[in-house]
PDB file of C-alpha atoms in Angstrom:
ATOM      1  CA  UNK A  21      17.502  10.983  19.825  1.00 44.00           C
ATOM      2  CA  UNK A  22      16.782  14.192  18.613  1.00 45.00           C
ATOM      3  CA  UNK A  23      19.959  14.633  16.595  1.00 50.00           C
ATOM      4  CA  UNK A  24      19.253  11.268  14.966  1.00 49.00           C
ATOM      5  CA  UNK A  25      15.669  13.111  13.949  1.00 51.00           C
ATOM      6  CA  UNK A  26      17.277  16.594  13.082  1.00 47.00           C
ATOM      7  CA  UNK A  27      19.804  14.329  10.497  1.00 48.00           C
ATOM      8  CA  UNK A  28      16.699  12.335   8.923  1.00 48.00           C
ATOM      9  CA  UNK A  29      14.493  15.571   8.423  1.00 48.00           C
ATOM     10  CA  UNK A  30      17.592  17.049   6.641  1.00 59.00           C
ATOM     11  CA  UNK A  31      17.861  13.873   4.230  1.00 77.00           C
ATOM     12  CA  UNK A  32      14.359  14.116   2.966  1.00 82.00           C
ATOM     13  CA  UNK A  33      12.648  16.753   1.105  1.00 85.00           C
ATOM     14  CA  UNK A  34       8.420  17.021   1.199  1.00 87.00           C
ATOM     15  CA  UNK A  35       6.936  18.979  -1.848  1.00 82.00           C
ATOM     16  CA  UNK A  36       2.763  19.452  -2.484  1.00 86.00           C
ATOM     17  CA  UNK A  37       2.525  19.469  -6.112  1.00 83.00           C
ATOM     18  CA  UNK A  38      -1.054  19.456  -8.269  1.00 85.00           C
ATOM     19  CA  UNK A  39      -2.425  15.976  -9.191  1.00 82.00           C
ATOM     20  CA  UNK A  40      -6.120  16.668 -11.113  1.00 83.00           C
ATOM     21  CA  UNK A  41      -7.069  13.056 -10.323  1.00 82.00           C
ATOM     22  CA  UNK A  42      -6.617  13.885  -6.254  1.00 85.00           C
ATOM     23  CA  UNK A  43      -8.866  14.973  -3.939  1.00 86.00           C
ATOM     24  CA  UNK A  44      -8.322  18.412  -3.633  1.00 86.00           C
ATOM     25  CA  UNK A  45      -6.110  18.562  -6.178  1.00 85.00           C
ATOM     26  CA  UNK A  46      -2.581  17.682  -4.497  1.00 88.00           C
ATOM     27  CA  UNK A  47      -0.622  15.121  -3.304  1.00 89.00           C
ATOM     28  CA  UNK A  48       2.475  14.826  -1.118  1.00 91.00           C
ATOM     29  CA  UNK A  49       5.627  13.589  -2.360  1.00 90.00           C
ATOM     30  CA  UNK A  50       8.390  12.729   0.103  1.00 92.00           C
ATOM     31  CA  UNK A  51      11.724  12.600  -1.095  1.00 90.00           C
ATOM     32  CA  UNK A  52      14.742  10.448   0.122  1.00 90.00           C
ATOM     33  CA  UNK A  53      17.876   9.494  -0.602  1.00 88.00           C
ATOM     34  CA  UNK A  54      16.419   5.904  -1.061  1.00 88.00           C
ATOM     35  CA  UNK A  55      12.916   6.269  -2.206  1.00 89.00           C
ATOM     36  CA  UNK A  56      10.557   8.074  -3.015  1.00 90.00           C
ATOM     37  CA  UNK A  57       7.222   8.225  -0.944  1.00 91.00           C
ATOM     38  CA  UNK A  58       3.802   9.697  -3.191  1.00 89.00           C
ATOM     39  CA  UNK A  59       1.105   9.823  -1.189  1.00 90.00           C
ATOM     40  CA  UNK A  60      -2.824  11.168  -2.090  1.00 89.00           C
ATOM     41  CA  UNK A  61      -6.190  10.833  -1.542  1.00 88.00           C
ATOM     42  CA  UNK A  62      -9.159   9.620  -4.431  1.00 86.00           C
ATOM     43  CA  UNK A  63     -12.551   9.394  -3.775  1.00 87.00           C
ATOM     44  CA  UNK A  64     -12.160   9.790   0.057  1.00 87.00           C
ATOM     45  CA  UNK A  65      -9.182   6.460   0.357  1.00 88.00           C
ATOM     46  CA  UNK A  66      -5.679   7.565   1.339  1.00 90.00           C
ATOM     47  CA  UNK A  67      -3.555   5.739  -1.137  1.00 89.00           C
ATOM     48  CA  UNK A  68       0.699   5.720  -0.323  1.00 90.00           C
ATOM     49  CA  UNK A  69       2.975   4.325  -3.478  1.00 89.00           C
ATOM     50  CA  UNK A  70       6.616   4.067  -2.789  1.00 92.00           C
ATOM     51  CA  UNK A  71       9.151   3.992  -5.819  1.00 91.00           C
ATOM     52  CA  UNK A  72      12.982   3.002  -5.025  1.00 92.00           C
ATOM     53  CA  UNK A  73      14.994   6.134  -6.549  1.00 90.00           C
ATOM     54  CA  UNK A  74      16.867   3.448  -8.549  1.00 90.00           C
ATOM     55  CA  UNK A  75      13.517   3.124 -10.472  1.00 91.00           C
ATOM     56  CA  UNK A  76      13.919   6.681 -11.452  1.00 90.00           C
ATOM     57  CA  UNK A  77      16.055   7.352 -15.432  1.00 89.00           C
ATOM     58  CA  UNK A  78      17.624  10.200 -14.007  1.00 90.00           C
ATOM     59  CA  UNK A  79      17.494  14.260 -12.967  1.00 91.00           C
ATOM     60  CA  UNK A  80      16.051  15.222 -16.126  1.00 91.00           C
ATOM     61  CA  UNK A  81      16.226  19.550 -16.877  1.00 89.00           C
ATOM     62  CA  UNK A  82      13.683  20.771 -20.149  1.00 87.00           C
ATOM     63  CA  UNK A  83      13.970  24.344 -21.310  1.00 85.00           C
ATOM     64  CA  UNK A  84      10.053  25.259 -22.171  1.00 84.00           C
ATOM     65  CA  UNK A  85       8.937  28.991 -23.236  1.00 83.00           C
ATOM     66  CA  UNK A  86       7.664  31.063 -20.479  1.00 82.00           C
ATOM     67  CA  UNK A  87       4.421  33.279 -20.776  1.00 84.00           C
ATOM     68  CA  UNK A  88       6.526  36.284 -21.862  1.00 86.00           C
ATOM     69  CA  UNK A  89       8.348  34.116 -24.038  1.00 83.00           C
ATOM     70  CA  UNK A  90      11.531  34.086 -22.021  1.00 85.00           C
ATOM     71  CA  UNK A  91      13.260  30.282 -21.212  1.00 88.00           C
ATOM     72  CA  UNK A  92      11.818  28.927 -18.399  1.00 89.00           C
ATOM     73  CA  UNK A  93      13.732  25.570 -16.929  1.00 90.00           C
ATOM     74  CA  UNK A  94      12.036  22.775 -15.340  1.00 88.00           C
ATOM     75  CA  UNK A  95      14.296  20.497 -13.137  1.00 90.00           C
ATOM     76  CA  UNK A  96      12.052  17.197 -12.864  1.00 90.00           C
ATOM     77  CA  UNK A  97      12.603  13.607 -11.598  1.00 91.00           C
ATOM     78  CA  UNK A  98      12.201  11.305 -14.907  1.00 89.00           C
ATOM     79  CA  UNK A  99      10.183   8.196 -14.811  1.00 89.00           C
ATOM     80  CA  UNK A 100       9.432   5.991 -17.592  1.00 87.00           C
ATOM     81  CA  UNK A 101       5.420   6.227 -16.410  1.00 86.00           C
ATOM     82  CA  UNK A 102       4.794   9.785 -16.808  1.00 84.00           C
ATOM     83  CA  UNK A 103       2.418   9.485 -13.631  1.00 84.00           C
ATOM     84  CA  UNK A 104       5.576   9.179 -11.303  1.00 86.00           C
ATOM     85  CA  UNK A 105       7.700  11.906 -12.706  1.00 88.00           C
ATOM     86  CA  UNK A 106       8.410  14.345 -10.007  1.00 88.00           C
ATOM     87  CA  UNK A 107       8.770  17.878 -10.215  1.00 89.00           C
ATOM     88  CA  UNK A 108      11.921  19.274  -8.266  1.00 90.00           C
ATOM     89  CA  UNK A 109      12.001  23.093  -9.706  1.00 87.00           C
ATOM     90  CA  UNK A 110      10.602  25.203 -11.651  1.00 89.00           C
ATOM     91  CA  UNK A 111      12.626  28.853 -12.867  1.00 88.00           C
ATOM     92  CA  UNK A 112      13.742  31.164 -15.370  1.00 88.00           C
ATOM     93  CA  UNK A 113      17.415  31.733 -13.878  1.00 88.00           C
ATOM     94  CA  UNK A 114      19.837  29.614 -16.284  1.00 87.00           C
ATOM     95  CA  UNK A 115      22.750  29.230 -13.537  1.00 89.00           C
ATOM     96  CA  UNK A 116      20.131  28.154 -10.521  1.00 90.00           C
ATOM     97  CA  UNK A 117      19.003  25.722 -12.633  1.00 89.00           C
ATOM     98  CA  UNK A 118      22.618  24.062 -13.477  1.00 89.00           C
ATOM     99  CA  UNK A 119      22.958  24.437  -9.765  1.00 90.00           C
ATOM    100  CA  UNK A 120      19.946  22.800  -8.663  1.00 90.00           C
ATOM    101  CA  UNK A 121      19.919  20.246 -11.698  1.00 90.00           C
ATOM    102  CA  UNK A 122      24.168  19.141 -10.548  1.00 90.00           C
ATOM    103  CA  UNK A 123      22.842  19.279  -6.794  1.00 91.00           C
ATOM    104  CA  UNK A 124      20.060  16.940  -7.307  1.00 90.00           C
ATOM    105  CA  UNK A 125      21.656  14.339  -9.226  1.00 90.00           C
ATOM    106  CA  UNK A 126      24.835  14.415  -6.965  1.00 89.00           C
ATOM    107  CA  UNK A 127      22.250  13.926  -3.780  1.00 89.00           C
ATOM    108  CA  UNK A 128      19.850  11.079  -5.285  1.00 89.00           C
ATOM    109  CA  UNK A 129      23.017   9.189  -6.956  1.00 88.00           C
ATOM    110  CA  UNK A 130      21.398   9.741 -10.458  1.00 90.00           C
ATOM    111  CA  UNK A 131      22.544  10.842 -13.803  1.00 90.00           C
ATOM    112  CA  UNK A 132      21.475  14.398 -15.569  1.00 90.00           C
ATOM    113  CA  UNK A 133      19.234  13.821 -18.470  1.00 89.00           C
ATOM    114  CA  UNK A 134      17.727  16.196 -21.005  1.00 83.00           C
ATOM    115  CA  UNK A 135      14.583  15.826 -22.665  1.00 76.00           C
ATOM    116  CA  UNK A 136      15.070  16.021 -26.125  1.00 72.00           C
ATOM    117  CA  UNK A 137      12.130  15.104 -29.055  1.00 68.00           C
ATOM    118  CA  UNK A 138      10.711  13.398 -25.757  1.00 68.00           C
ATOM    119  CA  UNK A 139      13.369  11.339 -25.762  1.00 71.00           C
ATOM    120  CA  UNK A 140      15.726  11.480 -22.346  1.00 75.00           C
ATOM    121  CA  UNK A 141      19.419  11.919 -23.443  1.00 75.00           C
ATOM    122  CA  UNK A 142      22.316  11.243 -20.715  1.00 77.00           C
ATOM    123  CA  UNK A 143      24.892  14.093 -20.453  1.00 71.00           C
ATOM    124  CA  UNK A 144      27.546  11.479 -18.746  1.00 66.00           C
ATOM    125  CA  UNK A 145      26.974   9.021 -21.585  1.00 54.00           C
ATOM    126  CA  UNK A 146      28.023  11.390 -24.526  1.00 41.00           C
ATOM    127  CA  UNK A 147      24.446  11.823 -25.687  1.00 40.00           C
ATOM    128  CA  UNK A 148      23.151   7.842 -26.425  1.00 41.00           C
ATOM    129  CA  UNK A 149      19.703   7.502 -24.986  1.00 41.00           C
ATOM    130  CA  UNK A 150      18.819   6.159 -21.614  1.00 43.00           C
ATOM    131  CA  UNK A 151      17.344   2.912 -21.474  1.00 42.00           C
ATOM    132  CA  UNK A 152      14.593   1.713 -19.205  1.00 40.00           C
ATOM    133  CA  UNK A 153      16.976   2.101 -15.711  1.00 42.00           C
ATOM    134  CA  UNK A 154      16.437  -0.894 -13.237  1.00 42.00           C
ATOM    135  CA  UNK A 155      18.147  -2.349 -10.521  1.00 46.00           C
ATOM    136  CA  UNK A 156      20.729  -5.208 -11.738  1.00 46.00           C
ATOM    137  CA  UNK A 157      19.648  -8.330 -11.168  1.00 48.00           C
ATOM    138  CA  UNK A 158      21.085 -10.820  -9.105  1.00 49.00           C
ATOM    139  CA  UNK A 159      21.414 -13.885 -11.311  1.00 48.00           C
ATOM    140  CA  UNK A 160      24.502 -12.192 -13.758  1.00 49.00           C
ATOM    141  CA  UNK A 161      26.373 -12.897 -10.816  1.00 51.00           C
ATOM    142  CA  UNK A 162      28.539 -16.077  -9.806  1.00 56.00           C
ATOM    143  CA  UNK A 163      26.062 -17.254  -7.684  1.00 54.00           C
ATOM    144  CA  UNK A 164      23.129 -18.027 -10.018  1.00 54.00           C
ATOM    145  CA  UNK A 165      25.995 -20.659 -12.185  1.00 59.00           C
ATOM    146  CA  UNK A 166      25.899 -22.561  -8.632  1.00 68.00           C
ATOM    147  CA  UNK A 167      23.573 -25.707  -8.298  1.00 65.00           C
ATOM    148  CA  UNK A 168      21.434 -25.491  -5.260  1.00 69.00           C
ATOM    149  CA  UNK A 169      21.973 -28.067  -2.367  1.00 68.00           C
ATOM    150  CA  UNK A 170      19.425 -30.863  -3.314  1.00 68.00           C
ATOM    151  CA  UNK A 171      21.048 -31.058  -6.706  1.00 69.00           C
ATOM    152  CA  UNK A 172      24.261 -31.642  -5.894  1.00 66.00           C
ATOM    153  CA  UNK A 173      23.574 -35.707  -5.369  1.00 67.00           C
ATOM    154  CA  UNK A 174      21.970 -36.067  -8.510  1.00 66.00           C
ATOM    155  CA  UNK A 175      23.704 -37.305 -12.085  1.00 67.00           C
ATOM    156  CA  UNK A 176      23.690 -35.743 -15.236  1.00 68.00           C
ATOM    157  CA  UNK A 177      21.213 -38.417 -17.292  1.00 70.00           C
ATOM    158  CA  UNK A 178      23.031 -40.512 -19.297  1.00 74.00           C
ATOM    159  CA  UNK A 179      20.897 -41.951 -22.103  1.00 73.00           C
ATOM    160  CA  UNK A 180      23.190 -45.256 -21.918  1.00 75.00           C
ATOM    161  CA  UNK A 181      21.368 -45.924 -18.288  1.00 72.00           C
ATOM    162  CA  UNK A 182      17.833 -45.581 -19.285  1.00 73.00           C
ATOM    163  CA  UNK A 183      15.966 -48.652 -18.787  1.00 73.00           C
ATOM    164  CA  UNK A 184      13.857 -50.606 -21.893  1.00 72.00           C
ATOM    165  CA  UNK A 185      10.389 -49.687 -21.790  1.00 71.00           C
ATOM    166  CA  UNK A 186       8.472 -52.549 -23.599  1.00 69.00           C
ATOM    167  CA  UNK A 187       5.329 -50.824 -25.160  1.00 73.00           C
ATOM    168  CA  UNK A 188       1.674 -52.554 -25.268  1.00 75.00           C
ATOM    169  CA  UNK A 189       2.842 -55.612 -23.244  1.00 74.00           C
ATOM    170  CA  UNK A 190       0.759 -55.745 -19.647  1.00 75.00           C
ATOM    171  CA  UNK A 191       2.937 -56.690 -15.816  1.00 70.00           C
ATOM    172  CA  UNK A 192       1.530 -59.378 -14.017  1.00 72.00           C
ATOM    173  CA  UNK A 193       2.420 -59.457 -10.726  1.00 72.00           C
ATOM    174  CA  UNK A 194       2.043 -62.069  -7.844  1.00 70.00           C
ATOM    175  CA  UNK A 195       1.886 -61.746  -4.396  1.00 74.00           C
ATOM    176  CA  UNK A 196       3.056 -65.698  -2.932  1.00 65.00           C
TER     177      UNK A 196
END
């Protein structure tokens, strides 16, 4: 049992980052291979919002100017609401970026983006731009062509069957 923990604390990773809207001024972001887990308080109620990792564009790296005016690389996780983006590393060495940046897309099954005229730009898809990234949906399969149970018994209408429908004329009916 306590290998089974030991391997499940290693395949998450729990940052504190600043949130201005939170109480205090943090919130907790748990990070899986499957989702990620953002939790905070506001005005004194605990709120807890998990977000697949499929939701998530990609591993996204901007190069921003540093206070001395040096590069300074930010290795985030992109979101298409800017509220969910989550920050994974923040440093001025070029190659521990690359490192980091390869590492956490290889881990989280994501591409590596840039962010470009805030615009997110794919370096797998020789530079077209990401679109919105969601899970695909079931019915392009085989299985949404299929007819469900009930309707297999029923005809196709045929306009040749209909029956005459005689308009302003009254049914009298007798009971004998």
């Amino acid at each position: 049992m306590v290998e089974a923990n030991t391997a499940r604390r290693i395949d998450e990773r729990v940052f504190f980052q600043r949130d201005r809207r939170a109480d205090g001024g943090a919130r907790r972001i748990r990070v899986t291979r499957d989702d990620v887990l953002i939790s905070r308080r506001y005005s004194g109620v605990s709120m807890v919002i998990t977000v697949p990792v499929t939701a998530y564009c990609g591993v996204a790296l901007e190069v921003q100017p540093a206070d001395d005016g040096s590069p300074r690389y930010v290795l985030s996780l992109a979101h298409r609401d800017p509220d969910l983006d989550i920050l994974l590393g923040d440093t001025q060495d070029c190659g521990a970026a690359a490192s980091d940046w390869r590492h956490w897309a290889a881990w989280l099954g994501l591409p590596r983006v840039t962010e470009e005229d805030g615009a997110l730009r794919s370096l797998e898809g020789a530079g077209e731009a990401i679109a919105a990234a969601s899970p695909r949906r079931r019915c392009e399969t085989s299985l949404g062509k299929r007819r469900p149970r009930f309707l297999f018994r029923r005809k196709a209408g045929d306009s040749r069957r209909t029956k005459v429908v005689h308009g302003d004329e009254r049914e009298i009916i007798s009971y004998e």
